[in-house]
């Protein structure tokens, strides 16, 4: 590991940190350390980092802004690559927007609305990265990334990069081919937006943002929706009907604002959150015969 870290430092791959607490990089504010955290400064530095990590046969994974992520208290073995600054290029050509995987989705939605481009109004309150949003086909308010992604530039573990079309991304409810068949990192996306009335677009996005503020606890450390909706049912409604709003284990509590959110009340451990997730699953299965699936991605040692 020391030899790999030294080579990474000498290869100018961006920031390289040892034993970095991932609680500092997730919106839930929980999670133990990564053996190594890399924050690439460009696509080229990302490719170099992957090549070096592969050479030393060290396990790795990529994260975005940590908004749909629960990391175990024991942390993550190997290397974590954070897609952030340096991977946030933006180019607008008419109604076509090419954007880096590390770009803030909220920032992009806000900027595009001000330019009179429609299609991202649903994303105004989703605090993730473009790459993460593509990876999980993030959505809200009746729309999602599959509606606007023309193609995505994917870096695969063998170091090759390829543009995958919308069809090749195999988008489905909160998932894509990157989760199901082909492991890879979304380093950029080409979006197809539509010109429209600037005032109406801005107003719609503000309406969506205000709705999320009123109905979801984003003012507290949380990871977004914990469970996928077992359509046609909704996870939040089932959990609320089960009387679990406000139920807590340790420092983790089911939000009293939205039952499909678990909030960190200040001192939560990942174990508290995991125990609460398991309790909710067991309760809903016993009451309704429904097996809830997590939407939040749970990763790390000793899970």
PDB file of C-alpha atoms in Angstrom:
ATOM      1  CA  UNK A   1       0.000   0.000   0.000  1.00  0.00           C
ATOM      2  CA  UNK A   2       2.845   2.417   0.864  1.00  0.00           C
ATOM      3  CA  UNK A   3       4.481   1.847  -2.517  1.00  0.00           C
ATOM      4  CA  UNK A   4       1.189   2.531  -4.291  1.00  0.00           C
ATOM      5  CA  UNK A   5       0.596   5.711  -2.308  1.00  0.00           C
ATOM      6  CA  UNK A   6       4.095   6.937  -3.140  1.00  0.00           C
ATOM      7  CA  UNK A   7       3.564   6.245  -6.829  1.00  0.00           C
ATOM      8  CA  UNK A   8       0.188   8.002  -6.764  1.00  0.00           C
ATOM      9  CA  UNK A   9       1.769  11.058  -5.136  1.00  0.00           C
ATOM     10  CA  UNK A  10       4.509  11.184  -7.759  1.00  0.00           C
ATOM     11  CA  UNK A  11       2.061  10.679 -10.650  1.00  0.00           C
ATOM     12  CA  UNK A  12       0.230  13.964 -10.048  1.00  0.00           C
ATOM     13  CA  UNK A  13      -3.201  12.355  -9.904  1.00  0.00           C
ATOM     14  CA  UNK A  14      -4.713  15.070  -7.709  1.00  0.00           C
ATOM     15  CA  UNK A  15      -5.170  14.992  -3.938  1.00  0.00           C
ATOM     16  CA  UNK A  16      -4.165  11.752  -2.203  1.00  0.00           C
ATOM     17  CA  UNK A  17      -5.152  11.295   1.456  1.00  0.00           C
ATOM     18  CA  UNK A  18      -4.568   8.369   3.797  1.00  0.00           C
ATOM     19  CA  UNK A  19      -7.140   7.181   6.354  1.00  0.00           C
ATOM     20  CA  UNK A  20      -9.573   9.920   5.413  1.00  0.00           C
ATOM     21  CA  UNK A  21     -12.868   9.734   7.303  1.00  0.00           C
ATOM     22  CA  UNK A  22     -15.719   9.302   4.851  1.00  0.00           C
ATOM     23  CA  UNK A  23     -18.069  10.943   7.336  1.00  0.00           C
ATOM     24  CA  UNK A  24     -16.509  14.114   5.916  1.00  0.00           C
ATOM     25  CA  UNK A  25     -17.638  13.146   2.405  1.00  0.00           C
ATOM     26  CA  UNK A  26     -21.226  11.912   2.884  1.00  0.00           C
ATOM     27  CA  UNK A  27     -24.389  13.906   3.496  1.00  0.00           C
ATOM     28  CA  UNK A  28     -25.358  11.497   6.307  1.00  0.00           C
ATOM     29  CA  UNK A  29     -22.117  12.501   8.115  1.00  0.00           C
ATOM     30  CA  UNK A  30     -21.304   8.927   9.138  1.00  0.00           C
ATOM     31  CA  UNK A  31     -18.682   6.481   7.940  1.00  0.00           C
ATOM     32  CA  UNK A  32     -15.214   5.280   8.833  1.00  0.00           C
ATOM     33  CA  UNK A  33     -11.973   5.885   6.930  1.00  0.00           C
ATOM     34  CA  UNK A  34     -10.934   4.946   3.427  1.00  0.00           C
ATOM     35  CA  UNK A  35      -7.458   3.442   3.321  1.00  0.00           C
ATOM     36  CA  UNK A  36      -6.750   5.963   0.569  1.00  0.00           C
ATOM     37  CA  UNK A  37      -8.925   8.762  -0.833  1.00  0.00           C
ATOM     38  CA  UNK A  38      -8.071  10.223  -4.240  1.00  0.00           C
ATOM     39  CA  UNK A  39      -9.614  13.411  -5.606  1.00  0.00           C
ATOM     40  CA  UNK A  40      -8.563  13.512  -9.298  1.00  0.00           C
ATOM     41  CA  UNK A  41      -7.812  16.867 -10.900  1.00  0.00           C
ATOM     42  CA  UNK A  42      -8.799  15.822 -14.444  1.00  0.00           C
ATOM     43  CA  UNK A  43      -9.998  12.883 -16.519  1.00  0.00           C
ATOM     44  CA  UNK A  44      -6.372  12.115 -17.359  1.00  0.00           C
ATOM     45  CA  UNK A  45      -5.375  12.068 -13.686  1.00  0.00           C
ATOM     46  CA  UNK A  46      -8.357   9.800 -12.991  1.00  0.00           C
ATOM     47  CA  UNK A  47      -7.171   7.381 -15.681  1.00  0.00           C
ATOM     48  CA  UNK A  48      -3.641   7.458 -14.258  1.00  0.00           C
ATOM     49  CA  UNK A  49      -4.944   6.774 -10.760  1.00  0.00           C
ATOM     50  CA  UNK A  50      -7.023   3.809 -11.928  1.00  0.00           C
ATOM     51  CA  UNK A  51      -4.008   2.376 -13.790  1.00  0.00           C
ATOM     52  CA  UNK A  52      -1.785   2.613 -10.710  1.00  0.00           C
ATOM     53  CA  UNK A  53      -4.408   1.152  -8.372  1.00  0.00           C
ATOM     54  CA  UNK A  54      -4.996  -1.699 -10.820  1.00  0.00           C
ATOM     55  CA  UNK A  55      -1.243  -2.346 -11.027  1.00  0.00           C
ATOM     56  CA  UNK A  56      -1.116  -2.930  -7.263  1.00  0.00           C
ATOM     57  CA  UNK A  57      -4.329  -4.994  -7.358  1.00  0.00           C
ATOM     58  CA  UNK A  58      -5.941  -2.856  -4.673  1.00  0.00           C
ATOM     59  CA  UNK A  59      -9.775  -2.731  -4.545  1.00  0.00           C
ATOM     60  CA  UNK A  60     -11.332   0.602  -5.424  1.00  0.00           C
ATOM     61  CA  UNK A  61     -14.638   2.358  -5.905  1.00  0.00           C
ATOM     62  CA  UNK A  62     -15.825   5.804  -6.917  1.00  0.00           C
ATOM     63  CA  UNK A  63     -18.163   8.141  -5.047  1.00  0.00           C
ATOM     64  CA  UNK A  64     -19.752  11.454  -5.928  1.00  0.00           C
ATOM     65  CA  UNK A  65     -20.987  13.936  -3.334  1.00  0.00           C
ATOM     66  CA  UNK A  66     -22.067  11.203  -0.954  1.00  0.00           C
ATOM     67  CA  UNK A  67     -25.781  12.027  -0.994  1.00  0.00           C
ATOM     68  CA  UNK A  68     -27.032   8.486  -1.616  1.00  0.00           C
ATOM     69  CA  UNK A  69     -24.397   6.668   0.382  1.00  0.00           C
ATOM     70  CA  UNK A  70     -24.090   4.931   3.739  1.00  0.00           C
ATOM     71  CA  UNK A  71     -20.527   3.943   4.673  1.00  0.00           C
ATOM     72  CA  UNK A  72     -19.873   1.466   7.487  1.00  0.00           C
ATOM     73  CA  UNK A  73     -18.192   2.561  10.702  1.00  0.00           C
ATOM     74  CA  UNK A  74     -15.214   0.379   9.803  1.00  0.00           C
ATOM     75  CA  UNK A  75     -14.691   2.328   6.582  1.00  0.00           C
ATOM     76  CA  UNK A  76     -13.708   1.072   3.154  1.00  0.00           C
ATOM     77  CA  UNK A  77     -10.837  -1.191   2.213  1.00  0.00           C
ATOM     78  CA  UNK A  78      -8.546   0.048  -0.532  1.00  0.00           C
ATOM     79  CA  UNK A  79      -9.027   3.196  -2.579  1.00  0.00           C
ATOM     80  CA  UNK A  80     -11.985   5.562  -2.803  1.00  0.00           C
ATOM     81  CA  UNK A  81     -12.024   7.957  -5.757  1.00  0.00           C
ATOM     82  CA  UNK A  82     -14.083  11.092  -5.207  1.00  0.00           C
ATOM     83  CA  UNK A  83     -15.503  12.779  -8.295  1.00  0.00           C
ATOM     84  CA  UNK A  84     -15.499  16.491  -7.557  1.00  0.00           C
ATOM     85  CA  UNK A  85     -13.524  19.564  -8.626  1.00  0.00           C
ATOM     86  CA  UNK A  86     -11.348  18.898 -11.648  1.00  0.00           C
ATOM     87  CA  UNK A  87     -14.066  16.723 -13.145  1.00  0.00           C
ATOM     88  CA  UNK A  88     -16.625  19.514 -13.373  1.00  0.00           C
ATOM     89  CA  UNK A  89     -16.205  20.927 -16.875  1.00  0.00           C
ATOM     90  CA  UNK A  90     -19.270  22.477 -18.525  1.00  0.00           C
ATOM     91  CA  UNK A  91     -19.944  23.287 -22.169  1.00  0.00           C
ATOM     92  CA  UNK A  92     -23.267  24.545 -23.510  1.00  0.00           C
ATOM     93  CA  UNK A  93     -23.967  24.414 -27.255  1.00  0.00           C
ATOM     94  CA  UNK A  94     -27.538  25.453 -27.934  1.00  0.00           C
ATOM     95  CA  UNK A  95     -29.739  22.806 -26.331  1.00  0.00           C
ATOM     96  CA  UNK A  96     -26.885  20.319 -25.887  1.00  0.00           C
ATOM     97  CA  UNK A  97     -25.028  20.427 -22.568  1.00  0.00           C
ATOM     98  CA  UNK A  98     -21.829  18.465 -21.966  1.00  0.00           C
ATOM     99  CA  UNK A  99     -20.947  18.319 -18.288  1.00  0.00           C
ATOM    100  CA  UNK A 100     -18.346  16.585 -16.119  1.00  0.00           C
ATOM    101  CA  UNK A 101     -19.327  13.810 -13.734  1.00  0.00           C
ATOM    102  CA  UNK A 102     -18.142  15.818 -10.741  1.00  0.00           C
ATOM    103  CA  UNK A 103     -20.400  18.798 -11.459  1.00  0.00           C
ATOM    104  CA  UNK A 104     -23.037  19.588  -8.833  1.00  0.00           C
ATOM    105  CA  UNK A 105     -26.483  18.588 -10.088  1.00  0.00           C
ATOM    106  CA  UNK A 106     -28.202  21.378  -8.140  1.00  0.00           C
ATOM    107  CA  UNK A 107     -25.776  23.953  -9.500  1.00  0.00           C
ATOM    108  CA  UNK A 108     -26.278  22.685 -13.049  1.00  0.00           C
ATOM    109  CA  UNK A 109     -30.073  22.739 -12.766  1.00  0.00           C
ATOM    110  CA  UNK A 110     -29.999  26.286 -11.393  1.00  0.00           C
ATOM    111  CA  UNK A 111     -27.648  27.534 -14.089  1.00  0.00           C
ATOM    112  CA  UNK A 112     -29.590  25.928 -16.939  1.00  0.00           C
ATOM    113  CA  UNK A 113     -32.894  27.335 -15.702  1.00  0.00           C
ATOM    114  CA  UNK A 114     -31.397  30.828 -15.721  1.00  0.00           C
ATOM    115  CA  UNK A 115     -30.307  30.252 -19.312  1.00  0.00           C
ATOM    116  CA  UNK A 116     -33.835  29.275 -20.324  1.00  0.00           C
ATOM    117  CA  UNK A 117     -33.075  25.587 -20.846  1.00  0.00           C
ATOM    118  CA  UNK A 118     -35.724  23.131 -19.670  1.00  0.00           C
ATOM    119  CA  UNK A 119     -35.340  19.505 -18.593  1.00  0.00           C
ATOM    120  CA  UNK A 120     -33.515  19.742 -15.290  1.00  0.00           C
ATOM    121  CA  UNK A 121     -36.271  21.344 -13.219  1.00  0.00           C
ATOM    122  CA  UNK A 122     -36.779  18.047 -11.367  1.00  0.00           C
ATOM    123  CA  UNK A 123     -33.152  18.095 -10.177  1.00  0.00           C
ATOM    124  CA  UNK A 124     -33.139  21.453  -8.435  1.00  0.00           C
ATOM    125  CA  UNK A 125     -33.186  19.879  -4.988  1.00  0.00           C
ATOM    126  CA  UNK A 126     -31.091  16.737  -5.560  1.00  0.00           C
ATOM    127  CA  UNK A 127     -27.749  17.296  -3.772  1.00  0.00           C
ATOM    128  CA  UNK A 128     -25.551  14.956  -5.783  1.00  0.00           C
ATOM    129  CA  UNK A 129     -23.111  14.977  -8.660  1.00  0.00           C
ATOM    130  CA  UNK A 130     -23.979  14.549 -12.326  1.00  0.00           C
ATOM    131  CA  UNK A 131     -22.011  11.287 -12.442  1.00  0.00           C
ATOM    132  CA  UNK A 132     -23.815   9.890  -9.428  1.00  0.00           C
ATOM    133  CA  UNK A 133     -27.163  10.988 -10.837  1.00  0.00           C
ATOM    134  CA  UNK A 134     -26.456   9.154 -14.091  1.00  0.00           C
ATOM    135  CA  UNK A 135     -25.219   6.069 -12.216  1.00  0.00           C
ATOM    136  CA  UNK A 136     -28.467   5.737 -10.236  1.00  0.00           C
ATOM    137  CA  UNK A 137     -30.832   7.433 -12.708  1.00  0.00           C
ATOM    138  CA  UNK A 138     -31.758  10.020 -10.087  1.00  0.00           C
ATOM    139  CA  UNK A 139     -35.203  11.495 -10.381  1.00  0.00           C
ATOM    140  CA  UNK A 140     -38.038  13.421  -8.774  1.00  0.00           C
ATOM    141  CA  UNK A 141     -41.306  15.131  -9.676  1.00  0.00           C
ATOM    142  CA  UNK A 142     -42.137  12.629 -12.409  1.00  0.00           C
ATOM    143  CA  UNK A 143     -38.867  12.882 -14.307  1.00  0.00           C
ATOM    144  CA  UNK A 144     -35.346  11.467 -14.102  1.00  0.00           C
ATOM    145  CA  UNK A 145     -31.949  11.489 -15.797  1.00  0.00           C
ATOM    146  CA  UNK A 146     -33.022   8.981 -18.445  1.00  0.00           C
ATOM    147  CA  UNK A 147     -35.274  11.691 -19.926  1.00  0.00           C
ATOM    148  CA  UNK A 148     -32.380  14.044 -20.691  1.00  0.00           C
ATOM    149  CA  UNK A 149     -29.192  11.957 -21.050  1.00  0.00           C
ATOM    150  CA  UNK A 150     -28.239  11.603 -24.702  1.00  0.00           C
ATOM    151  CA  UNK A 151     -25.074   9.661 -23.901  1.00  0.00           C
ATOM    152  CA  UNK A 152     -22.586   9.186 -21.069  1.00  0.00           C
ATOM    153  CA  UNK A 153     -18.796   8.896 -21.096  1.00  0.00           C
ATOM    154  CA  UNK A 154     -17.849   5.879 -18.987  1.00  0.00           C
ATOM    155  CA  UNK A 155     -14.416   4.928 -17.671  1.00  0.00           C
ATOM    156  CA  UNK A 156     -14.214   1.170 -17.221  1.00  0.00           C
ATOM    157  CA  UNK A 157     -11.949  -0.673 -14.754  1.00  0.00           C
ATOM    158  CA  UNK A 158      -9.584  -1.750 -17.551  1.00  0.00           C
ATOM    159  CA  UNK A 159      -8.834   1.913 -18.253  1.00  0.00           C
ATOM    160  CA  UNK A 160     -10.823   2.208 -21.473  1.00  0.00           C
ATOM    161  CA  UNK A 161     -13.388   4.964 -21.982  1.00  0.00           C
ATOM    162  CA  UNK A 162     -16.512   4.751 -24.102  1.00  0.00           C
ATOM    163  CA  UNK A 163     -19.558   6.878 -24.828  1.00  0.00           C
ATOM    164  CA  UNK A 164     -22.689   4.846 -24.074  1.00  0.00           C
ATOM    165  CA  UNK A 165     -25.965   5.930 -25.656  1.00  0.00           C
ATOM    166  CA  UNK A 166     -29.140   6.395 -23.643  1.00  0.00           C
ATOM    167  CA  UNK A 167     -30.266   2.932 -24.767  1.00  0.00           C
ATOM    168  CA  UNK A 168     -26.920   1.344 -23.844  1.00  0.00           C
ATOM    169  CA  UNK A 169     -27.162   2.882 -20.364  1.00  0.00           C
ATOM    170  CA  UNK A 170     -30.256   0.695 -19.789  1.00  0.00           C
ATOM    171  CA  UNK A 171     -31.885   3.163 -17.443  1.00  0.00           C
ATOM    172  CA  UNK A 172     -34.648   1.900 -15.174  1.00  0.00           C
ATOM    173  CA  UNK A 173     -36.155   3.053 -11.874  1.00  0.00           C
ATOM    174  CA  UNK A 174     -33.178   4.372  -9.836  1.00  0.00           C
ATOM    175  CA  UNK A 175     -30.685   2.220 -11.703  1.00  0.00           C
ATOM    176  CA  UNK A 176     -28.576   1.897 -14.841  1.00  0.00           C
ATOM    177  CA  UNK A 177     -26.301  -0.569 -16.582  1.00  0.00           C
ATOM    178  CA  UNK A 178     -23.459   0.680 -14.346  1.00  0.00           C
ATOM    179  CA  UNK A 179     -25.177  -0.951 -11.378  1.00  0.00           C
ATOM    180  CA  UNK A 180     -26.421  -4.085 -13.065  1.00  0.00           C
ATOM    181  CA  UNK A 181     -24.006  -5.268 -15.770  1.00  0.00           C
ATOM    182  CA  UNK A 182     -21.032  -3.024 -16.521  1.00  0.00           C
ATOM    183  CA  UNK A 183     -19.055  -1.509 -13.672  1.00  0.00           C
ATOM    184  CA  UNK A 184     -17.733   1.922 -14.544  1.00  0.00           C
ATOM    185  CA  UNK A 185     -17.466   5.597 -13.630  1.00  0.00           C
ATOM    186  CA  UNK A 186     -19.526   8.257 -15.383  1.00  0.00           C
ATOM    187  CA  UNK A 187     -16.908  10.930 -16.069  1.00  0.00           C
ATOM    188  CA  UNK A 188     -19.127  13.104 -18.280  1.00  0.00           C
ATOM    189  CA  UNK A 189     -22.613  13.263 -19.738  1.00  0.00           C
ATOM    190  CA  UNK A 190     -24.147  14.843 -22.788  1.00  0.00           C
ATOM    191  CA  UNK A 191     -27.631  16.136 -22.019  1.00  0.00           C
ATOM    192  CA  UNK A 192     -30.387  17.126 -24.418  1.00  0.00           C
ATOM    193  CA  UNK A 193     -32.380  20.013 -22.986  1.00  0.00           C
ATOM    194  CA  UNK A 194     -35.058  22.205 -24.563  1.00  0.00           C
ATOM    195  CA  UNK A 195     -35.270  25.964 -24.971  1.00  0.00           C
ATOM    196  CA  UNK A 196     -38.207  27.503 -23.176  1.00  0.00           C
ATOM    197  CA  UNK A 197     -39.543  30.474 -21.300  1.00  0.00           C
ATOM    198  CA  UNK A 198     -36.882  31.414 -18.769  1.00  0.00           C
ATOM    199  CA  UNK A 199     -39.292  32.810 -16.189  1.00  0.00           C
ATOM    200  CA  UNK A 200     -41.527  29.722 -16.314  1.00  0.00           C
ATOM    201  CA  UNK A 201     -38.549  27.348 -16.053  1.00  0.00           C
ATOM    202  CA  UNK A 202     -37.072  29.220 -13.089  1.00  0.00           C
ATOM    203  CA  UNK A 203     -40.468  29.345 -11.395  1.00  0.00           C
ATOM    204  CA  UNK A 204     -41.027  25.601 -11.862  1.00  0.00           C
ATOM    205  CA  UNK A 205     -37.637  24.749 -10.430  1.00  0.00           C
ATOM    206  CA  UNK A 206     -38.205  27.028  -7.441  1.00  0.00           C
ATOM    207  CA  UNK A 207     -41.559  25.354  -6.896  1.00  0.00           C
ATOM    208  CA  UNK A 208     -39.877  21.929  -6.900  1.00  0.00           C
ATOM    209  CA  UNK A 209     -37.129  23.151  -4.557  1.00  0.00           C
ATOM    210  CA  UNK A 210     -39.663  24.664  -2.156  1.00  0.00           C
ATOM    211  CA  UNK A 211     -41.678  21.430  -2.155  1.00  0.00           C
ATOM    212  CA  UNK A 212     -38.585  19.419  -1.218  1.00  0.00           C
ATOM    213  CA  UNK A 213     -37.664  21.867   1.531  1.00  0.00           C
ATOM    214  CA  UNK A 214     -41.151  21.615   3.016  1.00  0.00           C
ATOM    215  CA  UNK A 215     -41.475  17.838   2.754  1.00  0.00           C
ATOM    216  CA  UNK A 216     -37.929  16.490   3.151  1.00  0.00           C
ATOM    217  CA  UNK A 217     -35.356  17.005   5.944  1.00  0.00           C
ATOM    218  CA  UNK A 218     -32.409  18.195   3.871  1.00  0.00           C
ATOM    219  CA  UNK A 219     -31.558  20.706   6.596  1.00  0.00           C
ATOM    220  CA  UNK A 220     -30.370  17.716   8.678  1.00  0.00           C
ATOM    221  CA  UNK A 221     -27.654  15.155   7.872  1.00  0.00           C
ATOM    222  CA  UNK A 222     -29.346  12.467   5.789  1.00  0.00           C
ATOM    223  CA  UNK A 223     -28.767  10.371   2.686  1.00  0.00           C
ATOM    224  CA  UNK A 224     -31.953  11.028   0.729  1.00  0.00           C
ATOM    225  CA  UNK A 225     -34.621   8.387   0.260  1.00  0.00           C
ATOM    226  CA  UNK A 226     -33.592   5.237   2.118  1.00  0.00           C
ATOM    227  CA  UNK A 227     -35.936   2.792   0.344  1.00  0.00           C
ATOM    228  CA  UNK A 228     -37.049   2.348  -3.235  1.00  0.00           C
ATOM    229  CA  UNK A 229     -40.780   2.788  -3.674  1.00  0.00           C
ATOM    230  CA  UNK A 230     -42.440  -0.655  -4.005  1.00  0.00           C
ATOM    231  CA  UNK A 231     -44.724   0.708  -6.733  1.00  0.00           C
ATOM    232  CA  UNK A 232     -47.625   1.304  -6.792  1.00  0.00           C
ATOM    233  CA  UNK A 233     -47.052   1.750  -3.047  1.00  0.00           C
ATOM    234  CA  UNK A 234     -44.739   4.390  -1.608  1.00  0.00           C
ATOM    235  CA  UNK A 235     -42.176   3.492   1.036  1.00  0.00           C
ATOM    236  CA  UNK A 236     -42.670   6.695   3.026  1.00  0.00           C
ATOM    237  CA  UNK A 237     -46.421   6.202   3.233  1.00  0.00           C
ATOM    238  CA  UNK A 238     -46.066   2.579   4.382  1.00  0.00           C
ATOM    239  CA  UNK A 239     -43.532   3.522   7.060  1.00  0.00           C
ATOM    240  CA  UNK A 240     -45.736   6.373   8.269  1.00  0.00           C
ATOM    241  CA  UNK A 241     -48.838   4.153   8.370  1.00  0.00           C
ATOM    242  CA  UNK A 242     -46.817   1.659  10.431  1.00  0.00           C
ATOM    243  CA  UNK A 243     -46.408   4.390  13.051  1.00  0.00           C
ATOM    244  CA  UNK A 244     -42.643   4.589  12.704  1.00  0.00           C
ATOM    245  CA  UNK A 245     -42.194   8.329  12.168  1.00  0.00           C
ATOM    246  CA  UNK A 246     -39.796   9.579  14.818  1.00  0.00           C
ATOM    247  CA  UNK A 247     -38.646   6.071  15.789  1.00  0.00           C
ATOM    248  CA  UNK A 248     -34.952   6.129  16.713  1.00  0.00           C
ATOM    249  CA  UNK A 249     -32.069   3.761  17.298  1.00  0.00           C
ATOM    250  CA  UNK A 250     -29.044   5.455  18.811  1.00  0.00           C
ATOM    251  CA  UNK A 251     -28.421   8.688  16.920  1.00  0.00           C
ATOM    252  CA  UNK A 252     -30.418   7.627  13.845  1.00  0.00           C
ATOM    253  CA  UNK A 253     -34.076   8.601  13.602  1.00  0.00           C
ATOM    254  CA  UNK A 254     -36.851   8.193  11.052  1.00  0.00           C
ATOM    255  CA  UNK A 255     -37.671  11.723  10.000  1.00  0.00           C
ATOM    256  CA  UNK A 256     -40.908  13.168  11.333  1.00  0.00           C
ATOM    257  CA  UNK A 257     -41.036  15.236   8.148  1.00  0.00           C
ATOM    258  CA  UNK A 258     -40.747  12.361   5.650  1.00  0.00           C
ATOM    259  CA  UNK A 259     -40.797   8.726   6.772  1.00  0.00           C
ATOM    260  CA  UNK A 260     -38.543   7.503   3.929  1.00  0.00           C
ATOM    261  CA  UNK A 261     -35.667   9.577   5.333  1.00  0.00           C
ATOM    262  CA  UNK A 262     -33.396   8.654   8.222  1.00  0.00           C
ATOM    263  CA  UNK A 263     -31.647  11.613   9.845  1.00  0.00           C
ATOM    264  CA  UNK A 264     -28.485  11.797  11.901  1.00  0.00           C
ATOM    265  CA  UNK A 265     -29.526  13.586  15.092  1.00  0.00           C
ATOM    266  CA  UNK A 266     -25.908  14.478  15.830  1.00  0.00           C
ATOM    267  CA  UNK A 267     -24.080  11.409  17.059  1.00  0.00           C
ATOM    268  CA  UNK A 268     -25.295   8.587  14.814  1.00  0.00           C
ATOM    269  CA  UNK A 269     -23.082   5.689  13.826  1.00  0.00           C
ATOM    270  CA  UNK A 270     -23.556   3.767  10.598  1.00  0.00           C
ATOM    271  CA  UNK A 271     -24.574   0.800  12.771  1.00  0.00           C
ATOM    272  CA  UNK A 272     -27.482   2.839  14.159  1.00  0.00           C
ATOM    273  CA  UNK A 273     -28.678   3.598  10.632  1.00  0.00           C
ATOM    274  CA  UNK A 274     -28.269  -0.020   9.498  1.00  0.00           C
ATOM    275  CA  UNK A 275     -30.119  -1.337  12.559  1.00  0.00           C
ATOM    276  CA  UNK A 276     -32.938   1.115  11.879  1.00  0.00           C
ATOM    277  CA  UNK A 277     -33.100   0.068   8.220  1.00  0.00           C
ATOM    278  CA  UNK A 278     -33.336  -3.595   9.248  1.00  0.00           C
ATOM    279  CA  UNK A 279     -36.054  -2.795  11.799  1.00  0.00           C
ATOM    280  CA  UNK A 280     -38.119  -0.919   9.211  1.00  0.00           C
ATOM    281  CA  UNK A 281     -37.751  -3.745   6.680  1.00  0.00           C
ATOM    282  CA  UNK A 282     -38.850  -6.334   9.252  1.00  0.00           C
ATOM    283  CA  UNK A 283     -41.817  -4.239  10.393  1.00  0.00           C
ATOM    284  CA  UNK A 284     -43.116  -3.496   6.887  1.00  0.00           C
ATOM    285  CA  UNK A 285     -42.738  -7.121   5.855  1.00  0.00           C
ATOM    286  CA  UNK A 286     -44.650  -8.325   8.910  1.00  0.00           C
ATOM    287  CA  UNK A 287     -47.426  -5.756   8.502  1.00  0.00           C
ATOM    288  CA  UNK A 288     -47.872  -5.691   4.731  1.00  0.00           C
ATOM    289  CA  UNK A 289     -45.936  -8.619   3.286  1.00  0.00           C
ATOM    290  CA  UNK A 290     -43.773  -6.161   1.332  1.00  0.00           C
ATOM    291  CA  UNK A 291     -40.000  -6.545   1.116  1.00  0.00           C
ATOM    292  CA  UNK A 292     -38.524  -3.042   0.985  1.00  0.00           C
ATOM    293  CA  UNK A 293     -35.327  -2.595  -1.007  1.00  0.00           C
ATOM    294  CA  UNK A 294     -32.829   0.103  -0.122  1.00  0.00           C
ATOM    295  CA  UNK A 295     -32.273   2.947  -2.551  1.00  0.00           C
ATOM    296  CA  UNK A 296     -29.321   4.267  -0.574  1.00  0.00           C
ATOM    297  CA  UNK A 297     -26.086   2.444  -1.435  1.00  0.00           C
ATOM    298  CA  UNK A 298     -24.561   0.683   1.575  1.00  0.00           C
ATOM    299  CA  UNK A 299     -20.830   0.020   1.368  1.00  0.00           C
ATOM    300  CA  UNK A 300     -17.797  -0.754   3.508  1.00  0.00           C
ATOM    301  CA  UNK A 301     -16.236  -3.317   5.806  1.00  0.00           C
ATOM    302  CA  UNK A 302     -18.148  -5.703   8.102  1.00  0.00           C
ATOM    303  CA  UNK A 303     -21.653  -5.045   6.839  1.00  0.00           C
TER     304      UNK A 303
END
